[in-house]
Each structure stands twice: as C-alpha cells, then as structure tokens.
C-alpha cells in the first residue's frame, strides 16, 4: 500500500508544480489581446482611449502584475514540496504537512481572488468597449479586432488545475496519516504478540 501511495505522491507534487507554472504562463498571456488591440489607441499621458473602453488595457495592469507574482508564488510553493521531500517521504513530518497546507491555502486564495477580478474585467470589456468604433479603428490601423473573451474565460481551466492539485495534496496527506496510523497499530500489535510469546515461554 505504501509503495502505491509514494508513487502517487510523486505524481501529485509534479502536478502541483505544473499547475503553478500554468498560473504564471496564464498571467504572461492574459493581457496579450488587449495589448495588441488597444495599445496604440490609448494615450500614455492621460490613459484616455480613442476606443471607448480601451482604457481597460491600463486598468488591468496592476492586477496582471499581482497575478504574475501569484503565479511565481505557486511555482515556489510547488518547489517547496520537493525541497521538503514530500514527493518521496514514506512517512510525513511536520514540514511535509506544512508544505502541502501552504500550497492548498494559496491555491484557494489565488483562485477566488483571481476569479473575482477577471470576471469584473470581462464584464467591463463586454459592456464598456464600443465594438463598432473598435472595429472601425482596427480596420483603419490594421490592428487586432476581437470580441473574444478567451483569455478571460481561460482562468476557469487554470484555476481548476491549482484547485485540483490542492484537493489532491490534502487528500494525499489524509491518506498518509491513515497509513501511518495503521502501520503504528500493526507494530504495536506485533510488539504485544512478541511480549505474550515471551511471557508464555
């Protein structure tokens, strides 16, 4: 049973790290379409846009920077799982539980925080951008025109990955506790049996 569990936890730790990388990669590409579409239309001095709603490009920058930092934090927490040998430990110690717990808490926090802001920015894009003006400007300037919300919607997949990693890490820790208790009970029973045999002899 332990061998199967150890093999699984190796996969889980790697999956958690990959999920952190996914958040970071998503943050890098998050504002790509907005940049390509609105950069030339927005004044660097006043942040006013020739396309109504195009100022979203600059409104979104502080969030995007924080999301990048959050993605980096998730990568570091994924690395922490390996630093504490959570991926190979047959028996867990406090550091392994702490590493798994920190990742789980951070995953939930960044997912809730990110979802709230991204949905708000998506709503701003859909309701404040004048798509008729946007299209005319894009045709004239030969720049990107899009009504797609792909980069906004992609967060569902990205955050689902880190949440799944968090759930699996917690479940793995609970399973580990159960196995350790079973092992301790078997050893205790074995010791008691040996004592009874020695007494009887």
mmCIF file of C-alpha atoms in Angstrom:
data_model
loop_
_atom_site.group_PDB
_atom_site.id
_atom_site.type_symbol
_atom_site.label_atom_id
_atom_site.label_comp_id
_atom_site.label_asym_id
_atom_site.label_seq_id
_atom_site.Cartn_x
_atom_site.Cartn_y
_atom_site.Cartn_z
ATOM 1 C CA UNK A 1 0.000 0.000 0.000
ATOM 2 C CA UNK A 2 2.822 2.398 0.902
ATOM 3 C CA UNK A 3 4.561 1.837 -2.445
ATOM 4 C CA UNK A 4 1.405 2.744 -4.349
ATOM 5 C CA UNK A 5 0.895 5.826 -2.193
ATOM 6 C CA UNK A 6 4.504 7.014 -2.607
ATOM 7 C CA UNK A 7 4.270 6.629 -6.391
ATOM 8 C CA UNK A 8 1.073 8.667 -6.351
ATOM 9 C CA UNK A 9 2.517 11.458 -4.212
ATOM 10 C CA UNK A 10 5.424 11.858 -6.650
ATOM 11 C CA UNK A 11 2.906 12.491 -9.404
ATOM 12 C CA UNK A 12 0.869 14.849 -7.203
ATOM 13 C CA UNK A 13 3.862 17.019 -6.338
ATOM 14 C CA UNK A 14 4.845 17.259 -10.006
ATOM 15 C CA UNK A 15 1.250 18.061 -10.937
ATOM 16 C CA UNK A 16 1.134 20.806 -8.294
ATOM 17 C CA UNK A 17 4.312 22.350 -9.709
ATOM 18 C CA UNK A 18 2.941 22.201 -13.263
ATOM 19 C CA UNK A 19 -0.304 23.842 -12.099
ATOM 20 C CA UNK A 20 1.742 26.695 -10.595
ATOM 21 C CA UNK A 21 3.596 27.104 -13.884
ATOM 22 C CA UNK A 22 0.220 27.203 -15.655
ATOM 23 C CA UNK A 23 -0.894 30.152 -13.497
ATOM 24 C CA UNK A 24 2.331 32.018 -14.261
ATOM 25 C CA UNK A 25 2.091 31.283 -18.001
ATOM 26 C CA UNK A 26 -1.554 32.387 -18.000
ATOM 27 C CA UNK A 27 -0.610 35.672 -16.344
ATOM 28 C CA UNK A 28 2.022 36.266 -19.034
ATOM 29 C CA UNK A 29 -0.524 35.870 -21.813
ATOM 30 C CA UNK A 30 -3.560 37.293 -20.042
ATOM 31 C CA UNK A 31 -3.414 40.836 -21.469
ATOM 32 C CA UNK A 32 -1.941 39.887 -24.857
ATOM 33 C CA UNK A 33 -5.089 40.533 -26.911
ATOM 34 C CA UNK A 34 -5.839 43.758 -25.037
ATOM 35 C CA UNK A 35 -2.305 44.990 -25.683
ATOM 36 C CA UNK A 36 -2.430 44.169 -29.399
ATOM 37 C CA UNK A 37 -5.852 45.753 -29.783
ATOM 38 C CA UNK A 38 -5.703 48.876 -27.634
ATOM 39 C CA UNK A 39 -2.069 49.878 -27.134
ATOM 40 C CA UNK A 40 -1.922 52.442 -29.948
ATOM 41 C CA UNK A 41 -5.374 53.786 -29.141
ATOM 42 C CA UNK A 42 -4.600 54.743 -25.546
ATOM 43 C CA UNK A 43 -2.672 57.875 -24.586
ATOM 44 C CA UNK A 44 0.323 57.129 -22.346
ATOM 45 C CA UNK A 45 -0.131 60.502 -20.622
ATOM 46 C CA UNK A 46 -3.856 60.661 -19.959
ATOM 47 C CA UNK A 47 -4.738 56.957 -20.349
ATOM 48 C CA UNK A 48 -7.731 58.088 -22.387
ATOM 49 C CA UNK A 49 -8.599 55.849 -25.318
ATOM 50 C CA UNK A 50 -9.726 56.613 -28.855
ATOM 51 C CA UNK A 51 -11.770 53.464 -28.497
ATOM 52 C CA UNK A 52 -14.378 53.725 -25.727
ATOM 53 C CA UNK A 53 -13.457 51.069 -23.181
ATOM 54 C CA UNK A 54 -9.911 50.669 -24.487
ATOM 55 C CA UNK A 55 -8.550 52.124 -21.263
ATOM 56 C CA UNK A 56 -9.142 48.645 -19.837
ATOM 57 C CA UNK A 57 -5.634 47.827 -21.062
ATOM 58 C CA UNK A 58 -4.152 50.091 -18.385
ATOM 59 C CA UNK A 59 -6.785 49.473 -15.731
ATOM 60 C CA UNK A 60 -5.885 45.797 -15.836
ATOM 61 C CA UNK A 61 -2.102 46.199 -15.465
ATOM 62 C CA UNK A 62 -1.901 46.284 -11.624
ATOM 63 C CA UNK A 63 -3.966 43.110 -11.410
ATOM 64 C CA UNK A 64 -1.894 41.432 -14.104
ATOM 65 C CA UNK A 65 1.312 42.232 -12.199
ATOM 66 C CA UNK A 66 -0.111 40.756 -8.998
ATOM 67 C CA UNK A 67 -1.291 37.672 -10.886
ATOM 68 C CA UNK A 68 2.251 37.195 -12.185
ATOM 69 C CA UNK A 69 3.570 37.376 -8.633
ATOM 70 C CA UNK A 70 0.871 34.951 -7.553
ATOM 71 C CA UNK A 71 1.880 32.519 -10.291
ATOM 72 C CA UNK A 72 5.502 32.794 -9.203
ATOM 73 C CA UNK A 73 4.437 32.124 -5.609
ATOM 74 C CA UNK A 74 2.572 28.990 -6.698
ATOM 75 C CA UNK A 75 5.704 27.769 -8.513
ATOM 76 C CA UNK A 76 7.804 28.356 -5.382
ATOM 77 C CA UNK A 77 5.268 26.502 -3.243
ATOM 78 C CA UNK A 78 5.391 23.648 -5.739
ATOM 79 C CA UNK A 79 9.181 23.619 -5.428
ATOM 80 C CA UNK A 80 8.799 23.631 -1.630
ATOM 81 C CA UNK A 81 7.037 20.268 -1.901
ATOM 82 C CA UNK A 82 10.225 18.852 -3.420
ATOM 83 C CA UNK A 83 12.538 20.690 -1.014
ATOM 84 C CA UNK A 84 10.708 19.083 1.922
ATOM 85 C CA UNK A 85 10.836 15.702 0.121
ATOM 86 C CA UNK A 86 7.058 15.495 0.159
ATOM 87 C CA UNK A 87 7.299 13.596 -3.128
ATOM 88 C CA UNK A 88 9.389 10.711 -1.703
ATOM 89 C CA UNK A 89 8.715 10.546 2.029
ATOM 90 C CA UNK A 90 7.333 7.240 3.205
ATOM 91 C CA UNK A 91 6.404 8.882 6.485
ATOM 92 C CA UNK A 92 5.413 12.535 6.617
ATOM 93 C CA UNK A 93 6.795 15.027 9.125
ATOM 94 C CA UNK A 94 5.542 18.487 10.064
ATOM 95 C CA UNK A 95 7.365 20.132 7.142
ATOM 96 C CA UNK A 96 5.539 17.932 4.645
ATOM 97 C CA UNK A 97 2.149 18.810 6.084
ATOM 98 C CA UNK A 98 3.068 22.499 6.181
ATOM 99 C CA UNK A 99 4.205 22.477 2.540
ATOM 100 C CA UNK A 100 1.023 20.730 1.394
ATOM 101 C CA UNK A 101 -1.148 23.025 3.519
ATOM 102 C CA UNK A 102 0.510 26.213 2.287
ATOM 103 C CA UNK A 103 0.037 25.161 -1.324
ATOM 104 C CA UNK A 104 -3.630 24.311 -0.706
ATOM 105 C CA UNK A 105 -4.369 27.624 1.045
ATOM 106 C CA UNK A 106 -2.558 29.634 -1.625
ATOM 107 C CA UNK A 107 -4.382 27.759 -4.403
ATOM 108 C CA UNK A 108 -7.785 28.556 -2.921
ATOM 109 C CA UNK A 109 -6.829 32.197 -2.260
ATOM 110 C CA UNK A 110 -5.450 32.935 -5.741
ATOM 111 C CA UNK A 111 -8.387 31.166 -7.393
ATOM 112 C CA UNK A 112 -11.064 33.124 -5.524
ATOM 113 C CA UNK A 113 -9.210 36.442 -5.821
ATOM 114 C CA UNK A 114 -8.353 35.907 -9.486
ATOM 115 C CA UNK A 115 -11.852 34.774 -10.437
ATOM 116 C CA UNK A 116 -13.496 37.842 -8.882
ATOM 117 C CA UNK A 117 -11.206 40.320 -10.648
ATOM 118 C CA UNK A 118 -11.137 38.565 -14.007
ATOM 119 C CA UNK A 119 -14.919 38.337 -14.140
ATOM 120 C CA UNK A 120 -15.115 42.049 -13.308
ATOM 121 C CA UNK A 121 -12.677 42.921 -16.108
ATOM 122 C CA UNK A 122 -14.533 40.653 -18.520
ATOM 123 C CA UNK A 123 -17.781 42.463 -17.714
ATOM 124 C CA UNK A 124 -16.016 45.805 -18.269
ATOM 125 C CA UNK A 125 -14.756 44.607 -21.662
ATOM 126 C CA UNK A 126 -18.187 43.442 -22.791
ATOM 127 C CA UNK A 127 -20.153 46.451 -21.547
ATOM 128 C CA UNK A 128 -17.766 49.404 -21.919
ATOM 129 C CA UNK A 129 -15.992 48.721 -25.204
ATOM 130 C CA UNK A 130 -17.747 50.267 -28.207
ATOM 131 C CA UNK A 131 -17.229 47.423 -30.657
ATOM 132 C CA UNK A 132 -18.412 49.448 -33.656
ATOM 133 C CA UNK A 133 -15.739 52.090 -33.033
ATOM 134 C CA UNK A 134 -13.260 49.356 -32.132
ATOM 135 C CA UNK A 135 -13.825 47.541 -35.433
ATOM 136 C CA UNK A 136 -13.569 50.719 -37.496
ATOM 137 C CA UNK A 137 -10.341 51.711 -35.721
ATOM 138 C CA UNK A 138 -8.830 48.232 -36.165
ATOM 139 C CA UNK A 139 -9.602 48.233 -39.894
ATOM 140 C CA UNK A 140 -8.113 51.683 -40.329
ATOM 141 C CA UNK A 141 -4.968 50.953 -38.288
ATOM 142 C CA UNK A 142 -4.748 47.288 -39.366
ATOM 143 C CA UNK A 143 -4.575 46.273 -35.721
ATOM 144 C CA UNK A 144 -6.240 43.424 -33.877
ATOM 145 C CA UNK A 145 -10.003 43.387 -33.592
ATOM 146 C CA UNK A 146 -11.582 40.803 -31.337
ATOM 147 C CA UNK A 147 -14.767 40.243 -29.400
ATOM 148 C CA UNK A 148 -13.361 37.034 -27.936
ATOM 149 C CA UNK A 149 -13.245 36.573 -24.176
ATOM 150 C CA UNK A 150 -10.899 33.592 -24.468
ATOM 151 C CA UNK A 151 -8.205 34.977 -22.153
ATOM 152 C CA UNK A 152 -10.808 35.922 -19.554
ATOM 153 C CA UNK A 153 -12.519 32.515 -19.741
ATOM 154 C CA UNK A 154 -9.267 30.520 -19.690
ATOM 155 C CA UNK A 155 -8.919 31.230 -15.977
ATOM 156 C CA UNK A 156 -11.557 28.571 -15.277
ATOM 157 C CA UNK A 157 -9.197 25.885 -16.587
ATOM 158 C CA UNK A 158 -6.064 27.355 -14.990
ATOM 159 C CA UNK A 159 -7.554 27.809 -11.539
ATOM 160 C CA UNK A 160 -9.278 24.424 -11.774
ATOM 161 C CA UNK A 161 -5.814 22.880 -12.137
ATOM 162 C CA UNK A 162 -4.405 24.507 -8.982
ATOM 163 C CA UNK A 163 -7.573 23.739 -7.019
ATOM 164 C CA UNK A 164 -7.439 20.113 -8.141
ATOM 165 C CA UNK A 165 -3.779 19.957 -7.123
ATOM 166 C CA UNK A 166 -4.690 21.422 -3.725
ATOM 167 C CA UNK A 167 -7.515 18.931 -3.146
ATOM 168 C CA UNK A 168 -5.304 16.001 -4.143
ATOM 169 C CA UNK A 169 -2.459 17.146 -1.889
ATOM 170 C CA UNK A 170 -4.823 17.397 1.081
ATOM 171 C CA UNK A 171 -6.375 14.016 0.264
ATOM 172 C CA UNK A 172 -2.901 12.533 -0.031
ATOM 173 C CA UNK A 173 -1.926 13.922 3.381
ATOM 174 C CA UNK A 174 -5.065 12.416 4.939
ATOM 175 C CA UNK A 175 -4.326 9.083 3.282
ATOM 176 C CA UNK A 176 -0.750 9.272 4.575
ATOM 177 C CA UNK A 177 -1.983 9.874 8.133
ATOM 178 C CA UNK A 178 -4.293 6.869 7.832
ATOM 179 C CA UNK A 179 -1.478 4.617 6.584
ATOM 180 C CA UNK A 180 0.890 5.788 9.313
ATOM 181 C CA UNK A 181 -1.723 5.043 11.991
ATOM 182 C CA UNK A 182 -2.366 1.602 10.523
ATOM 183 C CA UNK A 183 1.367 0.896 10.500
ATOM 184 C CA UNK A 184 1.741 2.072 14.089
ATOM 185 C CA UNK A 185 -1.164 -0.152 15.148
ATOM 186 C CA UNK A 186 0.343 -3.185 13.388
ATOM 187 C CA UNK A 187 3.707 -2.580 15.044
ATOM 188 C CA UNK A 188 2.007 -2.179 18.414
ATOM 189 C CA UNK A 189 0.067 -5.405 17.957
ATOM 190 C CA UNK A 190 3.226 -7.165 16.777
ATOM 191 C CA UNK A 191 5.138 -5.979 19.837
ATOM 192 C CA UNK A 192 2.315 -7.092 22.124
ATOM 193 C CA UNK A 193 2.249 -10.529 20.485
ATOM 194 C CA UNK A 194 6.008 -10.952 20.920
ATOM 195 C CA UNK A 195 5.669 -9.994 24.563
ATOM 196 C CA UNK A 196 2.887 -12.558 25.086
ATOM 197 C CA UNK A 197 5.004 -15.252 23.435
ATOM 198 C CA UNK A 198 7.988 -14.389 25.602
ATOM 199 C CA UNK A 199 5.822 -14.453 28.757
ATOM 200 C CA UNK A 200 4.308 -17.800 27.842
ATOM 201 C CA UNK A 201 7.750 -19.295 27.238
#
